[in-house]
Amino acid sequence: MTRSDVPLVVCPECGAENNSFANVCWICRSPLYTGKEETVEAELVPPTASSGRGKVASRLAASAFGMLVLGTVPLALGALANSLDGLVSFLLVVLPLVVVISAFILRGSQSESKWIRHLSFAVSALVVTIGTVILLGIATIIALFAFCLMLIAGH
């Protein structure tokens, strides 16, 4: 903002131009405003949620959704490898449950209701925790298998 952008007020006594932020004239020192104050109606704006907290919840929800999807694929392949009956029960029981939980996690994290957001956050944390434990278990089994192969190859 430059000086030319500041609105000017004309002094009622001497006619000098003053900046609109001044209370008295810069030349004659008479008051520029006569006490007629303008009332402005203010609108109350509801507080918004912390953006950091919202980002954490949405990232956790996305992680939980990803773990549910990635966990469902091996289950489907296992059900298919077992028999066609296993795939039918998978499609009737497991898949709808995964879809409902995923929808709740993703939609609940953006809900207006505080309780639904908290419940969605808790379910997301639970899914991510269980998924992480399962992935660590799989990694441990793979590491033990590799260790056994190294022992066998060494003899």
Coordinates of N, CA, C and O in Angstrom, one line a residue:
M1 N 0.8 -1.2 0.0 CA 0.0 0.0 0.0 C 0.9 1.2 0.0 O 1.8 1.3 0.8
T2 N 0.6 2.1 -0.9 CA 1.4 3.4 -1.0 C 0.6 4.5 -0.4 O -0.6 4.4 0.0
R3 N 1.3 5.7 -0.3 CA 0.6 6.8 0.3 C -0.6 7.3 -0.5 O -1.6 7.8 0.0
S4 N -0.5 7.1 -1.8 CA -1.6 7.5 -2.7 C -2.8 6.6 -2.5 O -3.9 7.0 -2.9
D5 N -2.6 5.4 -2.0 CA -3.8 4.5 -1.8 C -4.6 4.8 -0.5 O -5.7 4.3 -0.4
V6 N -4.0 5.6 0.4 CA -4.7 5.9 1.7 C -5.8 6.9 1.4 O -5.5 8.0 0.8
P7 N -7.0 6.7 1.8 CA -8.1 7.7 1.6 C -7.8 8.9 2.4 O -7.2 8.9 3.5
L8 N -8.3 10.1 1.8 CA -8.1 11.3 2.5 C -9.4 11.9 3.1 O -10.4 11.6 2.6
V9 N -9.2 12.7 4.2 CA -10.4 13.3 4.8 C -10.1 14.8 4.8 O -8.9 15.3 5.1
V10 N -11.0 15.6 4.4 CA -10.9 17.1 4.3 C -11.2 17.7 5.7 O -12.3 17.3 6.3
C11 N -10.4 18.5 6.2 CA -10.6 19.2 7.5 C -11.8 20.1 7.4 O -11.8 21.0 6.5
P12 N -12.8 20.1 8.3 CA -14.0 21.0 8.2 C -13.6 22.4 8.6 O -14.3 23.3 8.2
E13 N -12.5 22.7 9.3 CA -12.1 24.0 9.7 C -11.3 24.7 8.6 O -11.6 25.8 8.2
C14 N -10.1 24.1 8.2 CA -9.2 24.8 7.3 C -9.2 24.2 5.9 O -8.6 24.8 5.0
G15 N -9.8 23.0 5.7 CA -9.9 22.5 4.3 C -8.7 21.7 3.9 O -8.6 21.3 2.7
A16 N -7.8 21.4 4.8 CA -6.6 20.7 4.5 C -6.9 19.2 4.3 O -7.8 18.7 5.0
E17 N -6.2 18.5 3.4 CA -6.4 17.1 3.3 C -5.6 16.3 4.3 O -4.4 16.6 4.5
N18 N -6.2 15.4 5.0 CA -5.6 14.6 6.0 C -5.8 13.1 5.7 O -6.8 12.8 5.1
N19 N -4.9 12.3 6.2 CA -5.0 10.9 6.0 C -6.2 10.4 6.9 O -6.5 11.0 7.9
S20 N -7.0 9.4 6.4 CA -8.2 9.0 7.1 C -8.0 8.4 8.5 O -8.9 8.3 9.3
F21 N -6.7 8.1 8.8 CA -6.4 7.5 10.1 C -6.1 8.6 11.1 O -6.1 8.2 12.3
A22 N -6.0 9.8 10.7 CA -5.7 10.9 11.7 C -6.9 11.3 12.4 O -8.0 11.3 11.9
N23 N -6.8 11.7 13.7 CA -7.9 12.1 14.5 C -8.0 13.7 14.5 O -9.1 14.2 14.6
V24 N -6.9 14.3 14.3 CA -6.9 15.8 14.2 C -6.2 16.3 12.9 O -5.4 15.6 12.4
C25 N -6.5 17.5 12.5 CA -5.9 18.1 11.3 C -4.5 18.3 11.5 O -4.1 18.8 12.6
W26 N -3.7 18.0 10.5 CA -2.2 18.2 10.7 C -1.8 19.7 10.6 O -0.7 20.1 11.1
I27 N -2.7 20.6 10.2 CA -2.4 22.0 10.1 C -3.0 22.8 11.3 O -2.3 23.4 12.1
C28 N -4.3 22.7 11.5 CA -4.9 23.5 12.5 C -5.2 22.8 13.8 O -5.7 23.4 14.8
R29 N -5.0 21.5 13.9 CA -5.2 20.7 15.0 C -6.6 20.6 15.5 O -6.9 20.2 16.6
S30 N -7.6 20.9 14.6 CA -9.0 20.7 15.0 C -9.4 19.3 14.7 O -8.9 18.6 13.9
P31 N -10.4 18.8 15.5 CA -10.8 17.4 15.4 C -11.4 17.1 14.0 O -12.2 17.9 13.5
L32 N -11.0 16.0 13.4 CA -11.5 15.7 12.0 C -12.9 14.9 12.1 O -13.7 15.0 11.2
Y33 N -13.2 14.3 13.2 CA -14.4 13.6 13.4 C -15.2 14.2 14.5 O -14.7 14.6 15.5
T34 N -16.5 14.3 14.2 CA -17.4 15.1 15.1 C -18.0 14.2 16.2 O -18.9 14.6 16.9
G35 N -17.6 12.9 16.3 CA -18.2 12.0 17.3 C -19.3 11.2 16.8 O -19.9 10.4 17.5
K36 N -19.7 11.4 15.5 CA -20.7 10.5 15.0 C -20.0 9.2 14.6 O -19.3 9.2 13.6
E37 N -20.2 8.2 15.4 CA -19.6 7.0 15.1 C -20.5 6.0 14.3 O -21.7 6.0 14.6
E38 N -19.9 5.3 13.4 CA -20.7 4.4 12.6 C -20.7 3.1 13.3 O -19.7 2.5 13.7
T39 N -21.9 2.5 13.5 CA -22.0 1.2 14.1 C -22.0 0.1 13.0 O -22.7 0.2 12.0
V40 N -21.2 -0.8 13.2 CA -21.0 -1.9 12.2 C -21.5 -3.2 12.9 O -21.1 -3.5 13.9
E41 N -22.4 -3.9 12.2 CA -22.9 -5.2 12.7 C -21.9 -6.2 12.4 O -21.4 -6.4 11.2
A42 N -21.5 -7.0 13.4 CA -20.5 -8.1 13.2 C -21.3 -9.4 13.2 O -22.2 -9.6 14.0
E43 N -20.8 -10.3 12.4 CA -21.4 -11.6 12.4 C -20.5 -12.6 13.1 O -19.3 -12.6 12.9
L44 N -21.1 -13.4 14.0 CA -20.3 -14.4 14.8 C -20.0 -15.6 13.9 O -20.9 -16.2 13.3
V45 N -18.7 -15.9 13.7 CA -18.3 -17.0 12.9 C -18.0 -18.2 13.8 O -17.2 -18.0 14.7
P46 N -18.5 -19.4 13.6 CA -18.2 -20.5 14.5 C -16.7 -20.8 14.3 O -16.1 -20.7 13.2
P47 N -16.1 -21.3 15.4 CA -14.7 -21.7 15.3 C -14.5 -22.9 14.5 O -15.3 -23.8 14.4
T48 N -13.4 -22.9 13.8 CA -13.1 -24.1 12.9 C -12.1 -25.0 13.6 O -11.4 -24.6 14.5
A49 N -12.1 -26.2 13.2 CA -11.2 -27.2 13.8 C -9.8 -26.9 13.5 O -9.5 -26.3 12.4
S50 N -8.9 -27.3 14.3 CA -7.5 -27.1 14.0 C -7.1 -27.8 12.8 O -7.4 -29.0 12.6
S51 N -6.4 -27.1 11.9 CA -6.0 -27.7 10.6 C -5.0 -28.8 10.8 O -5.1 -29.8 10.0
G52 N -4.2 -28.8 11.8 CA -3.2 -29.8 12.0 C -3.9 -31.1 12.4 O -3.6 -32.2 12.0
R53 N -4.9 -31.0 13.3 CA -5.6 -32.1 13.8 C -6.4 -32.8 12.6 O -6.5 -34.0 12.5
G54 N -7.0 -31.9 11.8 CA -7.8 -32.4 10.6 C -6.9 -33.2 9.7 O -7.3 -34.2 9.1
K55 N -5.6 -32.7 9.5 CA -4.7 -33.4 8.6 C -4.3 -34.7 9.1 O -4.2 -35.7 8.4
V56 N -4.1 -34.8 10.4 CA -3.7 -36.1 11.1 C -4.8 -37.1 10.9 O -4.6 -38.2 10.5
A57 N -6.1 -36.6 11.2 CA -7.2 -37.5 11.1 C -7.4 -38.0 9.7 O -7.7 -39.2 9.4
S58 N -7.3 -37.1 8.7 CA -7.5 -37.6 7.3 C -6.4 -38.5 6.8 O -6.6 -39.4 6.1
R59 N -5.1 -38.2 7.3 CA -4.0 -39.1 6.9 C -4.2 -40.5 7.5 O -3.9 -41.5 6.9
L60 N -4.6 -40.5 8.8 CA -4.9 -41.8 9.5 C -6.0 -42.5 8.8 O -5.9 -43.7 8.6
A61 N -7.1 -41.8 8.4 CA -8.2 -42.5 7.7 C -7.7 -43.0 6.4 O -8.1 -44.2 6.0
A62 N -6.9 -42.3 5.7 CA -6.4 -42.8 4.4 C -5.5 -44.0 4.6 O -5.6 -45.0 3.8
S63 N -4.7 -44.0 5.6 CA -3.8 -45.1 5.9 C -4.7 -46.4 6.3 O -4.4 -47.5 5.9
A64 N -5.7 -46.2 7.1 CA -6.5 -47.3 7.5 C -7.3 -47.8 6.3 O -7.4 -49.1 6.1
F65 N -7.7 -47.0 5.4 CA -8.4 -47.4 4.2 C -7.4 -48.2 3.3 O -7.8 -49.3 2.8
G66 N -6.2 -47.7 3.2 CA -5.2 -48.4 2.4 C -4.9 -49.8 3.0 O -4.8 -50.8 2.2
M67 N -4.8 -49.9 4.3 CA -4.5 -51.2 4.9 C -5.7 -52.1 4.8 O -5.5 -53.3 4.6
L68 N -6.9 -51.6 4.9 CA -8.1 -52.5 4.7 C -8.1 -53.0 3.2 O -8.3 -54.2 3.0
V69 N -7.8 -52.2 2.3 CA -7.8 -52.6 0.9 C -6.7 -53.6 0.6 O -6.9 -54.7 0.0
L70 N -5.5 -53.3 1.1 CA -4.4 -54.2 0.9 C -4.5 -55.5 1.6 O -4.0 -56.5 1.2
G71 N -5.2 -55.5 2.8 CA -5.5 -56.7 3.5 C -6.6 -57.5 2.9 O -6.6 -58.8 3.1
T72 N -7.5 -56.9 2.2 CA -8.6 -57.7 1.6 C -8.1 -58.5 0.4 O -8.6 -59.6 0.1
V73 N -7.2 -57.9 -0.4 CA -6.7 -58.6 -1.6 C -6.1 -60.0 -1.3 O -6.6 -61.0 -1.9
P74 N -5.2 -60.2 -0.3 CA -4.7 -61.5 0.0 C -5.8 -62.4 0.5 O -5.8 -63.6 0.2
L75 N -6.7 -61.9 1.3 CA -7.9 -62.7 1.8 C -8.7 -63.2 0.6 O -9.1 -64.4 0.6
A76 N -8.9 -62.4 -0.4 CA -9.7 -62.8 -1.5 C -9.0 -63.9 -2.3 O -9.5 -64.9 -2.8
L77 N -7.7 -63.7 -2.5 CA -6.9 -64.7 -3.2 C -6.8 -66.0 -2.5 O -6.9 -67.1 -3.1
G78 N -6.7 -65.9 -1.1 CA -6.7 -67.2 -0.3 C -8.1 -67.9 -0.4 O -8.1 -69.1 -0.5
A79 N -9.2 -67.1 -0.4 CA -10.5 -67.7 -0.5 C -10.7 -68.3 -1.9 O -11.3 -69.4 -2.0
L80 N -10.2 -67.7 -2.9 CA -10.3 -68.2 -4.2 C -9.4 -69.5 -4.4 O -9.9 -70.4 -5.0
A81 N -8.2 -69.5 -3.8 CA -7.4 -70.7 -3.9 C -8.0 -71.9 -3.2 O -7.8 -73.0 -3.5
N82 N -8.7 -71.6 -2.1 CA -9.2 -72.7 -1.2 C -10.4 -73.4 -2.0 O -10.3 -74.6 -2.2
S83 N -11.4 -72.7 -2.4 CA -12.5 -73.2 -3.2 C -13.4 -72.1 -3.6 O -13.3 -71.0 -3.1
L84 N -14.3 -72.4 -4.5 CA -15.2 -71.4 -4.9 C -16.2 -71.1 -3.8 O -16.7 -70.0 -3.7
D85 N -16.5 -72.1 -2.9 CA -17.3 -71.8 -1.7 C -16.7 -70.7 -0.8 O -17.4 -69.9 -0.2
G86 N -15.4 -70.8 -0.7 CA -14.6 -69.8 0.1 C -14.8 -68.4 -0.4 O -14.9 -67.5 0.3
L87 N -14.7 -68.3 -1.8 CA -14.9 -67.0 -2.4 C -16.3 -66.5 -2.2 O -16.4 -65.3 -2.0
V88 N -17.3 -67.3 -2.3 CA -18.7 -66.9 -2.1 C -18.9 -66.4 -0.7 O -19.5 -65.3 -0.5
S89 N -18.4 -67.1 0.3 CA -18.5 -66.6 1.7 C -17.7 -65.3 1.9 O -18.2 -64.4 2.6
F90 N -16.6 -65.2 1.2 CA -15.8 -64.0 1.3 C -16.6 -62.8 0.8 O -16.6 -61.8 1.4
L91 N -17.2 -63.0 -0.4 CA -18.0 -61.9 -1.1 C -19.2 -61.6 -0.3 O -19.6 -60.4 -0.3
L92 N -19.8 -62.5 0.5 CA -21.0 -62.2 1.2 C -20.7 -61.7 2.6 O -21.6 -61.0 3.2
V93 N -19.6 -62.0 3.2 CA -19.4 -61.6 4.6 C -18.2 -60.6 4.7 O -18.4 -59.5 5.2
V94 N -17.1 -60.9 4.3 CA -15.9 -60.1 4.5 C -15.9 -58.8 3.7 O -15.7 -57.7 4.2
L95 N -16.2 -58.9 2.4 CA -16.1 -57.8 1.5 C -17.1 -56.7 1.9 O -16.8 -55.5 2.0
P96 N -18.4 -57.0 2.2 CA -19.3 -55.9 2.7 C -18.9 -55.3 4.0 O -19.0 -54.1 4.2
L97 N -18.3 -56.1 4.9 CA -17.8 -55.6 6.2 C -16.6 -54.6 5.9 O -16.6 -53.5 6.5
V98 N -15.7 -54.9 5.1 CA -14.6 -54.1 4.7 C -15.1 -52.8 4.1 O -14.6 -51.7 4.4
V99 N -16.1 -52.9 3.2 CA -16.6 -51.7 2.5 C -17.3 -50.8 3.5 O -17.1 -49.5 3.5
V100 N -18.1 -51.3 4.5 CA -18.8 -50.5 5.5 C -17.8 -49.8 6.4 O -17.9 -48.6 6.7
I101 N -16.8 -50.6 6.9 CA -15.7 -50.0 7.7 C -15.0 -48.9 7.0 O -14.7 -47.8 7.6
S102 N -14.6 -49.2 5.8 CA -13.9 -48.2 5.0 C -14.7 -46.9 4.8 O -14.2 -45.8 4.9
A103 N -16.0 -47.1 4.4 CA -16.8 -45.9 4.2 C -17.0 -45.1 5.5 O -16.9 -43.9 5.5
F104 N -17.1 -45.8 6.7 CA -17.3 -45.1 8.0 C -16.0 -44.4 8.3 O -16.1 -43.2 8.7
I105 N -14.9 -45.0 8.0 CA -13.6 -44.3 8.3 C -13.4 -43.0 7.5 O -13.1 -42.0 8.0
L106 N -13.7 -43.2 6.2 CA -13.4 -42.0 5.3 C -14.5 -40.9 5.5 O -14.2 -39.8 5.5
R107 N -15.8 -41.3 5.6 CA -16.8 -40.3 5.8 C -16.9 -39.8 7.2 O -17.1 -38.6 7.4
G108 N -16.6 -40.6 8.2 CA -16.7 -40.2 9.6 C -15.6 -39.2 9.9 O -15.8 -38.4 10.8
S109 N -14.4 -39.3 9.3 CA -13.3 -38.4 9.6 C -13.7 -36.9 9.2 O -13.0 -36.0 9.6
Q110 N -14.7 -36.8 8.3 CA -15.1 -35.4 7.8 C -16.5 -35.0 8.4 O -17.0 -34.1 7.9
S111 N -17.0 -35.8 9.3 CA -18.3 -35.5 9.8 C -18.4 -34.3 10.6 O -17.4 -33.8 11.2
E112 N -19.6 -33.7 10.7 CA -19.8 -32.5 11.6 C -19.9 -32.9 13.0 O -19.6 -32.1 13.9
S113 N -20.3 -34.1 13.3 CA -20.5 -34.6 14.7 C -19.1 -34.9 15.3 O -18.4 -35.7 14.7
K114 N -18.9 -34.3 16.4 CA -17.6 -34.6 17.1 C -17.5 -36.0 17.5 O -16.4 -36.6 17.4
W115 N -18.6 -36.7 18.0 CA -18.5 -38.1 18.4 C -18.2 -39.0 17.2 O -17.5 -40.0 17.4
I116 N -18.8 -38.7 16.1 CA -18.5 -39.6 14.9 C -17.1 -39.4 14.5 O -16.4 -40.4 14.1
R117 N -16.6 -38.2 14.5 CA -15.2 -38.0 14.1 C -14.3 -38.7 15.1 O -13.3 -39.4 14.7
H118 N -14.5 -38.7 16.4 CA -13.7 -39.3 17.4 C -13.8 -40.9 17.2 O -12.8 -41.6 17.3
L119 N -15.0 -41.4 17.0 CA -15.1 -42.8 16.8 C -14.4 -43.3 15.5 O -13.8 -44.3 15.4
S120 N -14.5 -42.5 14.4 CA -13.9 -42.8 13.2 C -12.3 -42.8 13.4 O -11.6 -43.6 12.9
F121 N -11.9 -41.8 14.2 CA -10.4 -41.7 14.5 C -10.0 -43.0 15.3 O -8.9 -43.5 15.0
A122 N -10.8 -43.4 16.2 CA -10.5 -44.6 17.0 C -10.5 -45.8 16.1 O -9.5 -46.7 16.3
V123 N -11.4 -46.0 15.3 CA -11.5 -47.2 14.4 C -10.3 -47.1 13.4 O -9.7 -48.1 13.2
S124 N -10.0 -45.9 12.9 CA -8.8 -45.8 12.0 C -7.5 -46.2 12.8 O -6.7 -47.0 12.2
A125 N -7.4 -45.7 14.0 CA -6.2 -46.1 14.8 C -6.1 -47.6 15.0 O -5.0 -48.2 14.9
L126 N -7.3 -48.2 15.3 CA -7.3 -49.6 15.6 C -6.9 -50.4 14.3 O -6.1 -51.3 14.4
V127 N -7.5 -50.0 13.2 CA -7.2 -50.7 11.9 C -5.7 -50.6 11.6 O -5.0 -51.5 11.2
V128 N -5.1 -49.4 11.7 CA -3.7 -49.1 11.4 C -2.8 -49.9 12.4 O -1.8 -50.5 12.0
T129 N -3.2 -50.0 13.6 CA -2.4 -50.7 14.6 C -2.4 -52.2 14.3 O -1.4 -52.9 14.3
I130 N -3.6 -52.8 14.1 CA -3.7 -54.2 13.8 C -3.0 -54.5 12.4 O -2.3 -55.5 12.4
G131 N -3.1 -53.6 11.5 CA -2.4 -53.8 10.2 C -0.9 -53.8 10.4 O -0.2 -54.6 9.8
T132 N -0.5 -52.9 11.2 CA 1.0 -52.8 11.4 C 1.5 -54.0 12.2 O 2.6 -54.5 11.8
V133 N 0.8 -54.5 13.1 CA 1.2 -55.7 13.9 C 1.2 -56.9 12.9 O 2.2 -57.7 12.9
I134 N 0.2 -57.0 12.0 CA 0.2 -58.1 11.1 C 1.4 -58.0 10.1 O 2.1 -59.0 9.8
L135 N 1.7 -56.8 9.6 CA 2.8 -56.6 8.7 C 4.1 -56.9 9.4 O 5.0 -57.5 8.8
L136 N 4.3 -56.5 10.7 CA 5.5 -56.8 11.4 C 5.6 -58.3 11.6 O 6.7 -58.9 11.6
G137 N 4.5 -59.0 11.9 CA 4.5 -60.5 12.0 C 4.9 -61.1 10.7 O 5.8 -62.1 10.7
I138 N 4.4 -60.7 9.6 CA 4.8 -61.2 8.3 C 6.3 -61.0 8.1 O 7.0 -61.9 7.6
A139 N 6.8 -59.8 8.4 CA 8.2 -59.5 8.2 C 9.1 -60.3 9.1 O 10.1 -60.8 8.7
T140 N 8.6 -60.6 10.3 CA 9.4 -61.5 11.2 C 9.4 -62.9 10.7 O 10.5 -63.5 10.7
I141 N 8.3 -63.4 10.2 CA 8.3 -64.7 9.6 C 9.3 -64.8 8.4 O 10.0 -65.8 8.3
I142 N 9.2 -63.8 7.5 CA 10.1 -63.8 6.4 C 11.6 -63.7 6.8 O 12.5 -64.4 6.3
A143 N 11.9 -62.9 7.9 CA 13.3 -62.8 8.4 C 13.7 -64.1 9.0 O 14.9 -64.6 8.8
L144 N 12.8 -64.8 9.7 CA 13.2 -66.1 10.3 C 13.4 -67.2 9.2 O 14.3 -68.0 9.3
F145 N 12.6 -67.1 8.2 CA 12.8 -68.1 7.1 C 14.1 -67.8 6.4 O 14.8 -68.8 6.1
A146 N 14.4 -66.6 6.1 CA 15.7 -66.2 5.5 C 16.9 -66.7 6.4 O 17.9 -67.2 5.9
F147 N 16.7 -66.5 7.7 CA 17.8 -66.9 8.7 C 18.0 -68.4 8.6 O 19.1 -68.9 8.6
C148 N 16.9 -69.1 8.6 CA 17.0 -70.6 8.5 C 17.6 -71.1 7.2 O 18.4 -72.0 7.2
L149 N 17.3 -70.4 6.1 CA 18.0 -70.7 4.8 C 19.5 -70.5 4.9 O 20.3 -71.2 4.4
M150 N 19.8 -69.4 5.6 CA 21.3 -69.1 5.7 C 22.0 -70.1 6.6 O 23.1 -70.5 6.3
L151 N 21.3 -70.6 7.6 CA 21.9 -71.7 8.5 C 22.1 -73.0 7.7 O 23.1 -73.7 7.8
I152 N 21.0 -73.3 6.9 CA 21.1 -74.5 6.1 C 22.2 -74.4 5.1 O 22.9 -75.4 4.8
A153 N 22.3 -73.3 4.4 CA 23.3 -73.1 3.4 C 24.7 -73.1 3.9 O 25.6 -73.5 3.3
G154 N 24.8 -72.7 5.2 CA 26.1 -72.6 5.8 C 26.7 -74.0 6.2 O 27.9 -74.2 6.4
H155 N 25.9 -75.0 6.3 CA 26.3 -76.4 6.7 C 26.6 -77.2 5.6 O 26.3 -77.7 4.7

